[in-house]
Structure formats: structure tokens, C-alpha cells
Coordinates of C-alpha atoms and ligand atoms in Angstrom, one line a residue:
M163 CA -5.7 51.0 11.5
P164 CA -2.7 48.6 11.3
A165 CA -0.9 48.8 8.0
Q166 CA -1.9 46.1 5.5
T167 CA 0.8 43.5 5.2
P168 CA 0.7 41.8 1.8
A169 CA -0.9 38.5 2.2
R170 CA 1.5 35.6 1.9
P171 CA 0.6 33.4 -0.9
A172 CA -1.2 30.3 0.5
A173 CA 0.9 27.2 0.6
P174 CA 0.0 24.8 -2.2
A175 CA -2.8 22.4 -1.3
W176 CA -0.6 19.3 -1.5
T177 CA 1.8 20.5 1.2
I178 CA 1.8 18.9 4.6
P179 CA 3.2 21.0 7.4
G180 CA 6.5 19.7 8.8
F181 CA 6.8 17.1 6.1
L182 CA 6.1 18.2 2.5
E183 CA 6.8 21.9 2.4
V184 CA 7.9 24.7 0.1
R185 CA 10.9 26.7 1.3
D186 CA 12.5 29.4 -0.9
G187 CA 10.3 28.2 -3.7
R188 CA 11.6 24.6 -3.6
L189 CA 10.1 21.4 -2.5
H190 CA 11.4 20.1 0.8
V191 CA 10.8 16.6 2.3
S192 CA 11.1 16.6 6.1
G193 CA 13.6 19.4 5.8
A194 CA 15.6 18.1 2.9
D195 CA 15.7 20.0 -0.3
A196 CA 14.4 17.7 -3.0
T197 CA 16.2 19.4 -5.9
E198 CA 19.4 19.1 -3.9
L199 CA 18.8 15.4 -3.2
L200 CA 18.4 14.8 -6.9
R201 CA 21.7 16.6 -7.6
Q202 CA 23.5 14.6 -5.0
Y203 CA 22.0 11.1 -5.6
G204 CA 21.2 11.2 -9.3
S205 CA 18.0 11.1 -11.3
P206 CA 15.4 9.5 -11.0
L207 CA 15.3 9.0 -7.3
Y208 CA 12.9 7.5 -4.7
V209 CA 12.6 9.6 -1.5
F210 CA 11.0 8.3 1.7
S211 CA 10.4 10.2 4.9
E212 CA 10.8 8.3 8.2
P213 CA 9.1 11.1 10.2
R214 CA 6.0 10.9 7.9
L215 CA 6.0 7.1 8.0
R216 CA 6.1 7.2 11.8
S217 CA 3.3 9.8 12.0
N218 CA 1.2 7.5 9.8
I219 CA 1.8 4.6 12.2
E220 CA 1.1 6.9 15.2
R221 CA -2.3 7.7 13.6
L222 CA -3.0 4.0 13.4
K223 CA -2.0 3.4 17.0
R224 CA -4.1 6.3 18.2
A225 CA -7.1 4.8 16.4
A226 CA -6.4 1.5 18.3
D227 CA -6.3 3.4 21.6
G228 CA -9.9 4.5 21.0
V229 CA -11.4 1.0 20.9
S230 CA -12.0 -1.6 23.6
R231 CA -10.2 -4.5 21.9
P232 CA -6.5 -4.9 21.3
V233 CA -5.5 -4.2 17.7
K234 CA -2.5 -5.7 16.0
F235 CA -1.2 -3.8 13.0
C236 CA 0.6 -5.9 10.4
Y237 CA 2.2 -3.7 7.8
A238 CA 1.6 -5.1 4.3
S239 CA 5.2 -5.3 3.2
K240 CA 4.3 -5.7 -0.5
A241 CA 3.6 -2.0 -0.5
N242 CA 7.3 -1.3 0.1
S243 CA 9.8 -3.9 1.3
N244 CA 13.0 -1.8 1.1
M245 CA 14.9 -3.0 4.2
A246 CA 15.3 0.5 5.6
V247 CA 11.5 0.9 5.3
L248 CA 10.9 -2.4 7.1
A249 CA 13.4 -1.3 9.8
A250 CA 11.6 2.0 10.2
V251 CA 8.2 0.2 10.5
R252 CA 9.7 -2.2 13.0
D253 CA 11.1 0.6 15.0
A254 CA 7.8 2.4 15.0
G255 CA 6.4 -0.7 16.8
I256 CA 4.0 -2.5 14.5
D257 CA 4.1 -6.0 13.0
I258 CA 4.2 -7.2 9.5
E259 CA 2.3 -9.1 6.8
V260 CA 4.2 -11.0 4.0
N261 CA 3.1 -12.5 0.8
S262 CA 5.9 -14.8 -0.2
G263 CA 8.9 -16.6 1.1
G264 CA 11.0 -13.7 -0.1
E265 CA 9.0 -11.2 2.0
L266 CA 9.1 -13.6 4.9
F267 CA 12.9 -13.8 4.6
K268 CA 13.2 -10.0 4.5
A269 CA 10.9 -9.5 7.5
L270 CA 12.9 -11.9 9.6
R271 CA 16.2 -10.3 8.4
A272 CA 14.7 -6.9 9.3
G273 CA 14.4 -8.1 12.8
F274 CA 10.7 -8.9 13.1
R275 CA 10.1 -11.7 15.5
P276 CA 8.1 -14.7 14.2
E277 CA 5.0 -13.8 16.4
Q278 CA 4.9 -10.5 14.6
I279 CA 4.5 -12.1 11.1
I280 CA 1.5 -13.2 9.1
F281 CA 1.7 -14.8 5.7
N282 CA -1.0 -14.4 3.0
G283 CA -0.9 -15.7 -0.5
T284 CA -2.8 -17.8 -3.0
S285 CA 0.0 -20.1 -4.2
K286 CA 2.5 -20.9 -1.4
S287 CA 5.1 -23.5 -2.2
D288 CA 6.0 -26.3 0.1
D289 CA 9.4 -24.5 0.7
E290 CA 7.6 -21.3 1.7
L291 CA 5.2 -23.2 4.0
D292 CA 8.2 -25.0 5.6
D293 CA 9.9 -21.7 6.3
A294 CA 6.8 -20.2 7.8
V295 CA 6.0 -23.3 10.0
R296 CA 9.6 -23.7 11.1
A297 CA 9.9 -20.0 12.0
G298 CA 6.7 -20.4 14.0
I299 CA 5.0 -17.3 12.7
Y300 CA 1.8 -15.8 14.1
S301 CA -0.4 -17.0 11.2
I302 CA -0.4 -18.6 7.9
N303 CA -3.5 -17.3 6.1
V304 CA -4.8 -20.3 4.1
D305 CA -6.4 -19.3 0.8
S306 CA -8.4 -22.5 0.1
T307 CA -9.5 -25.7 1.9
Y308 CA -7.0 -27.6 -0.1
E309 CA -4.2 -25.5 1.4
I310 CA -5.0 -26.8 4.9
E311 CA -3.6 -30.2 3.8
L312 CA -0.4 -28.5 2.6
V313 CA 0.1 -26.8 5.9
E314 CA -0.6 -30.0 7.8
A315 CA 2.1 -31.7 5.7
A316 CA 4.5 -28.9 6.4
A317 CA 3.7 -29.1 10.2
R318 CA 4.4 -32.9 10.0
R319 CA 7.7 -32.3 8.2
A320 CA 8.7 -29.6 10.8
G321 CA 7.5 -31.6 13.8
K322 CA 5.9 -28.3 14.9
R323 CA 2.3 -27.0 15.1
A324 CA 1.3 -24.4 12.5
N325 CA -1.0 -21.4 13.3
I326 CA -3.5 -20.7 10.6
T327 CA -6.3 -18.3 9.7
L328 CA -9.0 -18.9 7.1
R329 CA -9.0 -16.2 4.4
L330 CA -12.5 -15.4 2.9
V331 CA -13.3 -13.7 -0.4
P332 CA -15.1 -10.5 0.2
E333 CA -18.8 -11.0 -0.7
I334 CA -19.5 -7.3 -0.4
G335 CA -19.2 -4.5 -2.9
T336 CA -16.9 -1.5 -2.3
R337 CA -17.2 1.6 -4.3
S338 CA -14.0 0.6 -6.1
H339 CA -15.4 -2.8 -6.8
I340 CA -19.2 -3.2 -7.0
G341 CA -21.2 -6.3 -7.3
L342 CA -21.0 -9.7 -5.5
Q343 CA -21.1 -11.8 -8.6
T344 CA -18.3 -9.8 -10.2
A345 CA -16.3 -10.0 -7.1
L346 CA -16.7 -13.8 -6.9
L347 CA -16.0 -14.3 -10.6
T348 CA -13.0 -12.1 -10.7
S349 CA -11.4 -12.4 -7.3
K350 CA -8.9 -15.2 -7.0
F351 CA -8.5 -14.8 -3.3
G352 CA -10.0 -16.8 -0.4
I353 CA -12.9 -19.1 0.2
T354 CA -16.6 -18.2 0.1
S355 CA -18.8 -17.9 3.2
S356 CA -20.6 -21.1 2.3
E357 CA -17.4 -23.1 2.5
V358 CA -16.4 -21.8 5.9
P359 CA -18.0 -24.4 8.1
D360 CA -16.5 -27.3 6.3
A361 CA -13.1 -25.6 6.0
F362 CA -13.1 -25.0 9.8
R363 CA -14.1 -28.6 10.4
R364 CA -11.2 -29.7 8.2
A365 CA -8.8 -27.4 9.9
L366 CA -9.7 -28.6 13.3
A367 CA -9.3 -32.3 12.4
H368 CA -5.7 -32.5 13.4
P369 CA -5.2 -30.1 16.4
E370 CA -1.7 -31.6 17.0
L371 CA -0.7 -30.2 13.6
I372 CA -2.7 -27.1 13.2
H373 CA -4.0 -24.4 15.5
V374 CA -6.8 -22.4 14.0
G375 CA -6.4 -18.8 15.3
G376 CA -8.5 -16.5 13.2
I377 CA -10.4 -15.5 10.2
H378 CA -9.5 -12.9 7.5
I379 CA -11.0 -10.7 4.8
H380 CA -9.2 -8.1 2.8
I381 CA -11.9 -6.1 1.0
G382 CA -9.5 -4.4 -1.4
S383 CA -7.2 -1.5 -1.6
Q384 CA -8.2 2.2 -1.2
T385 CA -11.7 1.6 0.1
P386 CA -13.3 5.0 0.6
D387 CA -16.2 4.0 2.9
V388 CA -16.5 2.5 6.3
E389 CA -19.5 0.2 5.4
P390 CA -17.6 -2.5 3.6
F391 CA -15.2 -2.8 6.5
A392 CA -18.1 -3.0 9.0
E393 CA -19.9 -5.6 6.8
A394 CA -16.8 -7.7 6.5
F395 CA -16.2 -7.6 10.2
R396 CA -19.9 -8.6 10.8
A397 CA -19.5 -11.6 8.4
M398 CA -16.4 -12.8 10.2
W399 CA -17.8 -12.2 13.6
E400 CA -20.9 -14.3 12.7
H401 CA -18.6 -17.1 11.5
L402 CA -16.7 -16.9 14.8
V403 CA -19.9 -17.3 16.8
A404 CA -21.2 -20.1 14.6
L405 CA -17.9 -22.0 14.9
H406 CA -17.9 -21.6 18.7
R407 CA -21.5 -22.9 18.9
E408 CA -20.8 -25.9 16.7
T409 CA -17.4 -27.0 18.0
G410 CA -16.6 -25.0 21.1
H411 CA -13.5 -23.6 19.4
T412 CA -12.9 -19.9 19.9
L413 CA -11.0 -17.9 17.4
E414 CA -8.6 -15.4 18.8
H415 CA -8.4 -12.9 16.0
I416 CA -10.4 -11.3 13.3
N417 CA -8.3 -9.8 10.5
L418 CA -9.9 -6.9 8.6
G419 CA -7.1 -6.7 6.0
G420 CA -5.7 -3.5 4.5
G421 CA -7.4 -0.9 2.3
I422 CA -7.4 2.2 4.5
P423 CA -7.3 4.9 1.8
V424 CA -4.8 7.7 1.2
N425 CA -5.9 11.1 -0.1
Y426 CA -4.2 11.3 -3.5
L427 CA -6.1 14.5 -4.2
R428 CA -5.1 16.9 -1.5
D429 CA -4.5 19.2 -4.4
R430 CA -7.8 19.0 -6.3
S431 CA -6.8 21.2 -9.2
Q432 CA -7.1 18.3 -11.6
A433 CA -9.9 16.4 -9.8
D434 CA -12.7 17.8 -11.9
Q435 CA -11.1 16.0 -14.9
M436 CA -11.9 12.6 -13.4
P437 CA -15.2 10.7 -13.3
E438 CA -16.9 11.4 -10.0
A439 CA -16.5 7.9 -8.7
E440 CA -12.8 7.9 -9.3
R441 CA -12.5 11.3 -7.7
D442 CA -14.3 10.1 -4.6
M443 CA -12.1 7.0 -4.4
L444 CA -8.8 8.8 -5.0
G445 CA -9.6 11.7 -2.7
A446 CA -11.0 9.6 0.1
S447 CA -10.2 10.5 3.6
L448 CA -11.3 7.8 6.0
E449 CA -9.8 7.7 9.5
P450 CA -8.6 4.3 10.7
A451 CA -10.4 5.2 14.0
E452 CA -13.7 5.3 12.1
V453 CA -13.0 1.9 10.5
L454 CA -12.3 0.3 13.9
A455 CA -15.2 2.0 15.6
A456 CA -17.7 1.0 13.0
A457 CA -16.5 -2.6 12.9
L458 CA -16.7 -3.0 16.6
A459 CA -20.1 -1.4 16.8
V460 CA -21.7 -3.9 14.5
A461 CA -20.0 -6.8 16.3
R462 CA -21.0 -5.5 19.7
E463 CA -24.6 -5.2 18.7
S464 CA -24.6 -8.6 17.2
A465 CA -22.8 -10.0 20.3
R466 CA -25.4 -8.6 22.6
A467 CA -28.3 -10.0 20.5
A468 CA -26.6 -13.4 20.4
D469 CA -25.5 -13.4 24.0
A470 CA -21.9 -13.8 22.9
E471 CA -20.2 -10.8 24.4
H472 CA -17.8 -13.1 26.2
L473 CA -16.5 -14.2 22.8
L474 CA -16.0 -10.7 21.5
D475 CA -14.1 -9.8 24.7
R476 CA -11.4 -12.3 23.7
V477 CA -10.9 -11.1 20.1
T478 CA -7.8 -9.3 18.9
I479 CA -8.4 -7.2 15.8
L480 CA -5.8 -7.3 13.0
L481 CA -5.3 -4.8 10.3
E482 CA -2.9 -5.0 7.4
P483 CA -2.3 -1.4 6.3
G484 CA 0.1 -0.9 3.4
R485 CA -0.7 2.1 1.4
S486 CA -1.8 4.1 4.5
V487 CA 1.6 3.6 6.1
V488 CA 4.0 4.5 3.2
S489 CA 2.2 6.0 0.3
D490 CA 2.3 9.7 1.3
A491 CA 5.6 9.2 3.0
G492 CA 7.3 8.8 -0.4
L493 CA 7.8 10.4 -3.7
V494 CA 9.6 9.9 -7.0
L495 CA 11.8 12.7 -8.3
T496 CA 12.4 12.8 -12.0
T497 CA 14.2 15.1 -14.5
V498 CA 12.7 16.5 -17.7
R499 CA 15.2 15.2 -20.3
N500 CA 13.5 16.3 -23.6
I501 CA 10.8 18.6 -24.9
K502 CA 8.8 18.8 -28.1
R503 CA 6.0 21.0 -29.4
R504 CA 3.7 19.3 -31.8
P505 CA 2.8 21.8 -34.6
E506 CA -0.6 20.2 -35.3
T507 CA -1.9 20.1 -31.7
G508 CA 0.1 22.8 -30.1
D509 CA 0.8 20.4 -27.3
V510 CA 4.1 20.7 -25.4
W511 CA 5.4 17.3 -24.4
L512 CA 7.8 16.8 -21.5
L513 CA 9.8 13.6 -21.6
T514 CA 11.0 12.6 -18.1
D515 CA 13.4 9.9 -16.9
A516 CA 10.7 8.2 -14.7
G517 CA 8.7 5.6 -16.6
F518 CA 6.2 2.9 -15.6
N519 CA 9.1 0.7 -14.7
L520 CA 9.4 2.8 -11.6
L521 CA 5.6 3.4 -11.0
L522 CA 3.9 0.4 -12.5
S523 CA 0.5 1.3 -11.1
M524 CA 0.4 4.5 -13.3
T525 CA -0.1 2.2 -16.2
T526 CA -1.7 -0.9 -14.8
Y527 CA -4.3 0.9 -12.6
K528 CA -4.0 4.3 -14.2
W529 CA -3.2 5.5 -10.7
Y530 CA -3.0 9.3 -10.2
Y531 CA 0.1 10.7 -8.6
H532 CA 0.0 14.5 -8.3
L533 CA 2.9 16.0 -10.3
V534 CA 4.6 19.2 -9.2
S535 CA 7.8 21.1 -10.1
A536 CA 10.3 20.6 -7.2
A537 CA 12.4 23.5 -8.3
R538 CA 9.5 26.0 -8.6
A539 CA 7.1 24.4 -6.1
D540 CA 5.1 27.6 -5.3
A541 CA 4.9 28.9 -8.9
P542 CA 1.4 28.8 -10.3
H543 CA 0.9 25.4 -11.8
D544 CA -1.3 26.7 -14.6
T545 CA 0.2 25.5 -17.8
S546 CA -0.8 22.2 -19.5
Y547 CA 1.7 19.6 -20.7
K548 CA 1.6 16.2 -22.1
V549 CA 4.0 14.2 -19.9
A550 CA 5.6 10.9 -20.7
G551 CA 8.4 8.6 -19.5
P552 CA 11.5 7.4 -21.2
L553 CA 10.5 3.8 -22.1
C554 CA 10.3 2.6 -25.7
D555 CA 6.6 1.7 -25.1
S556 CA 3.6 3.9 -26.2
G557 CA 1.9 3.1 -22.9
D558 CA 4.7 4.9 -21.0
V559 CA 2.8 8.1 -20.5
Y560 CA 1.4 10.0 -17.5
F561 CA -2.2 9.9 -19.0
D562 CA -4.4 7.2 -20.3
I563 CA -3.9 6.5 -24.0
E564 CA -7.3 4.9 -24.1
G565 CA -8.9 7.9 -22.4
G566 CA -11.9 8.0 -20.1
S567 CA -10.1 6.9 -16.9
R568 CA -8.9 8.6 -13.8
L569 CA -5.8 10.0 -15.4
P570 CA -6.1 13.6 -16.8
D571 CA -4.9 14.1 -20.4
Y572 CA -2.6 16.9 -19.4
R573 CA -0.6 17.7 -16.3
Q574 CA -0.5 21.2 -14.8
L575 CA 3.0 22.6 -14.2
P576 CA 4.5 26.1 -14.2
A577 CA 5.0 28.0 -17.4
D578 CA 8.1 27.4 -19.5
V579 CA 9.3 24.1 -18.0
R580 CA 12.6 23.3 -19.6
P581 CA 14.8 20.2 -19.8
G582 CA 16.8 19.8 -16.6
E583 CA 13.9 20.8 -14.3
T584 CA 13.2 18.5 -11.4
L585 CA 9.6 17.2 -11.1
A586 CA 8.1 15.3 -8.2
L587 CA 5.4 12.6 -8.3
L588 CA 3.8 12.8 -4.9
N589 CA 2.2 10.1 -2.7
S590 CA 4.3 7.4 -4.4
G591 CA 5.9 5.6 -1.5
A592 CA 3.7 2.5 -1.9
Y593 CA 3.6 0.1 -4.8
S594 CA 6.4 2.0 -6.6
L595 CA 9.9 0.8 -5.7
A596 CA 8.4 -2.6 -4.7
Q597 CA 7.2 -3.0 -8.3
A598 CA 10.2 -1.5 -10.1
F599 CA 12.0 -3.4 -12.9
P600 CA 14.8 -2.7 -15.2
Y601 CA 12.9 -2.7 -18.5
N602 CA 14.7 -1.2 -21.5
G603 CA 18.0 -1.7 -19.8
R604 CA 17.3 1.1 -17.3
P605 CA 19.2 0.4 -14.1
L606 CA 16.9 0.9 -11.0
P607 CA 17.3 4.2 -9.2
A608 CA 18.7 4.9 -5.8
A609 CA 16.4 5.5 -2.8
V610 CA 17.0 7.8 0.1
M611 CA 15.3 8.0 3.5
V612 CA 15.1 11.4 5.2
R613 CA 15.3 11.1 8.9
E614 CA 14.1 13.3 11.8
G615 CA 15.9 16.6 11.5
G616 CA 16.5 16.4 7.7
K617 CA 19.4 13.9 7.9
V618 CA 19.5 11.8 4.7
D619 CA 20.5 8.2 4.4
L620 CA 21.0 6.3 1.1
V621 CA 18.8 3.2 1.5
R622 CA 19.2 1.7 -1.9
R623 CA 22.2 2.2 -4.1
R624 CA 21.6 3.0 -7.8
D625 CA 22.0 -0.1 -10.0
T626 CA 24.9 -0.1 -12.4
Y627 CA 25.1 -1.4 -15.9
E628 CA 26.8 -4.4 -14.5
D629 CA 23.8 -5.1 -12.3
L630 CA 21.8 -5.5 -15.6
L631 CA 23.9 -8.6 -16.3
A632 CA 23.8 -10.0 -12.8
G633 CA 21.5 -12.9 -13.4
D634 CA 22.3 -13.7 -17.0
I635 CA 24.4 -16.6 -18.1
W636 CA 26.0 -16.6 -21.5
Ligands
LIG241 C1 -2.4 -5.6 -0.6 C2 -2.9 -6.2 0.7 C3 -2.9 -5.4 1.8 C4 -2.5 -3.9 1.8 O1 -3.5 -3.1 1.2 P1 -3.4 -1.5 1.3 O2 -4.5 -1.1 0.5 O3 -2.1 -1.2 0.8 O4 -3.5 -1.2 2.7 C5 -3.3 -6.0 3.0 N1 -3.7 -7.3 3.0 C6 -3.7 -8.1 1.9 C7 -4.1 -9.5 2.0 C8 -3.3 -7.5 0.7 O5 -3.3 -8.3 -0.4

């Protein structure tokens, strides 16, 4: 009998081979030692991985290869519009979605061509519309019938035809947002299905000013099931057919928005502390291939029934993935700065240097980012701590002060965490740096991008105290 070799301890569940690994007990990101990065670039620190970002985009492209229609992916730049991230997305070969004149400016500056850009937003200014029309972008997604007039005026000013898409409000429930009435009463986005025919008629009134290219629904972020995507696609497809019947005009694209989920609970050690629905939502694993296949299947069926397959055969499908491109390609490194033990409760509190000014969604959406020790990444994470950030704000905690939500009351870390230890908040590449602000006079951190082979580039310099004064006049 072969000698028994001692079993290697299994890698922690949050690891991702080749990207997020434990080497010599320490967290490594695409080959770079996280603790070393923090020492070199200062704390706190945003870390992004270009290889992981590329592999997320490759997954999307593979999904597109599996369906019969062309798919155009427009990265939702609001998720993370750091210029090095935009450049990496561009290099990986997909297009971009912007939500403001500022994001449009950044996309153009990052080298995206106008035909790669789509522009969403509820409240575009004339200046923003002028920029978009003059640049000649792929689509301005109009959010109301009224906005069609604004685009026409911009087209007149520019002496150039504008491409538009009608954005609809989702009239379907997702598991993160159930109930049509609620959705219609609470969602500020888009027009309703009943308005679509008139809106299209209005949009087609001045073909010399406006070209109507498509229709759009973004059902919401982190959608765990395929059905809402399929339902949204069916609704848009039916509008496309009705429009063709009524006017002869054929839309070229159907835009299914973003919302492909990321699994924030690869490590499920704290999952049982969340309500079941939250757990299902945060731990969703939905392949983009399933989304595309389901959407096309319902459209194909409906097209056959309506004898409209020739229309479907002209459609390009658009997706606007944000989270699914960058979320798990980034993390926030933070240092424990202070510790206290409350005699009454026995709780040990760890006070870090990463507050909600760096990860706003932890407080606004009570979003769960799995927390690990970067320095002792394979030590058992079996000790409970209250964890909080540095801000002078009682809401700046890594749990929910009101209770009852998806955030657990305690975080699990190795025994005997001391000040100076480096911690990592995983899956935080999306909606983190993009939402950061210098509350409490805290200069924004640096960001680094780890490249193929573990090479590290600084992609955002740490703000200085002088930067805190940059806009003030006194
Ligand atoms: C936020 C947003 C997205 C991106 O959503 P993700 O969940 O990050 O994929 C896409 N489209 C629109 C219109 C959005 O507002």
C-alpha cells in the first residue's frame, strides 16, 4: 500500500485558480502578493486584475459564439470607469455604455470609437446630447417621449442625424425586485409598454434628424434567474414586430441591459446568516450563455408563430454588463488600525481604514463583500469580530445597524487579529472606486492593476491633502 501522504488543506472556497490564490499563507492576486502591494502602495488600496477582467470578457464572448445572432457587449462604465480599466476593456475587444457626458468623455479619451458607445440616462443635458450627437455614437437611449424632442433639437444644432433607442421600464418582477406595481411606482427609468407605439411614431416623425435603431430594457442589477431576461426580450421583440407591421420600420437591435450576476458567496461560511432570498441573490451563478439562449429561444418561438423570422434574422443583441466584467476582478485592501474589546458584550471590534466612502454599496445596499485576512489567508477564519471603518459616522460599519438584512452581524477572521494586519474585501471591483468620495477629509486611495505575469501598474495615484483643497475657493 502506498504511504499515506498528509492531505493538503483544501484551498479556501473563495479562491479562483490562477487569479485569487493563497501562496505561503498569503493572498495573491494574479501572482502579486496582496500584503506586499499594500506595503508598497499604501493603505487602503484598490487592486484590479487585468487577466481576470479579460477572462470575464472572454466568458461573455464565448456565450455570444453559442447563439445565432450577433451580440454587441457594451461594458457599463459606471461600474468602474478608471481609465486603465476602460483601456483594458477596450483592449479585450468589447464596446461601452455611458451614463453621462463625463463618462462619454472618458470613453472617447480611452479610445473607444463613437460606434462603440451607447448613452443611457434619465436627465441628459443639452450639452451632453450635443456631445453625443456630434460624436456620432451608436445610440442615445431616450428615457421618455419628451427626450425625443431634445435629441431632435440637438441633431438640428449639430446638423447631423442622431441614433436613438427607446428605453422601457421593466414591467416584470425579478427576485431582487418583485411586483409590477412597485416597479412602476419606484423605478424612475424608461417609458411603459403602453407608451411605446406613440413614442415610436413620435421618434419616426423626423427621419432626417433621428434614426430609430433599437429598443432597450435593463431589468436590474444582480438578477439571479434567466426568466426576467427572457420575458424582457419577448416584450421588446413583440414591440419590434408591431412597429414593423404598423410602419414598415425595422429595428436593428434589442438591448437586454446589464444585470448578469456575480457570485459573491463562493465562500458560503456566512451565507446561512442571511435571509434565503438574499442568499440566493448574492450567491447566484447564471451563465451569460443561458441568458442569451433563453432570450433567443422565446423570440424564435414567437417569430415562427408570427411568421416574422426574417425580422429576427436582422437583429443584433446588445448586453450592458458591468458587475459581471469587473466585480470579481477587484478587491479592496485595508489595514486594521485599532482594536477594542467591549467588556459588556465581549465583542472584539476591529477598526479598519476602509469606510463606506470607498465601498458605498456596503451601506446603501448593505452589499456583502467577503472579508479575509490577506496575511493569513489559509488560517481558519473561525473567530467572530465586529468590523467597522474609520469614518465619523455610526453607519460606517461592516454590518447592518438596523439588522435583518443581508449583512451578517459579525465577520469571521483568524484568531487574534491585531492592528497592522491586512484584510481584503473580495469581489469589490465594481461600484467601489467609481463611487468613492473623500468624506471626513480622507484622501482617496491609490489603485493598482495587476497584469498578466504578475506585473503591477499604478493606475490611480493616492490623493494628497492638497487634492482635498483642489476645488475649493476661499
Ligand atoms: C447599471 C446599469 C448596467 C450595468 O448593470 P450590472 O448589473 O452592473 O451589469 C447596465 N445598463 C444600465 C442601463 C444600467 O443602469
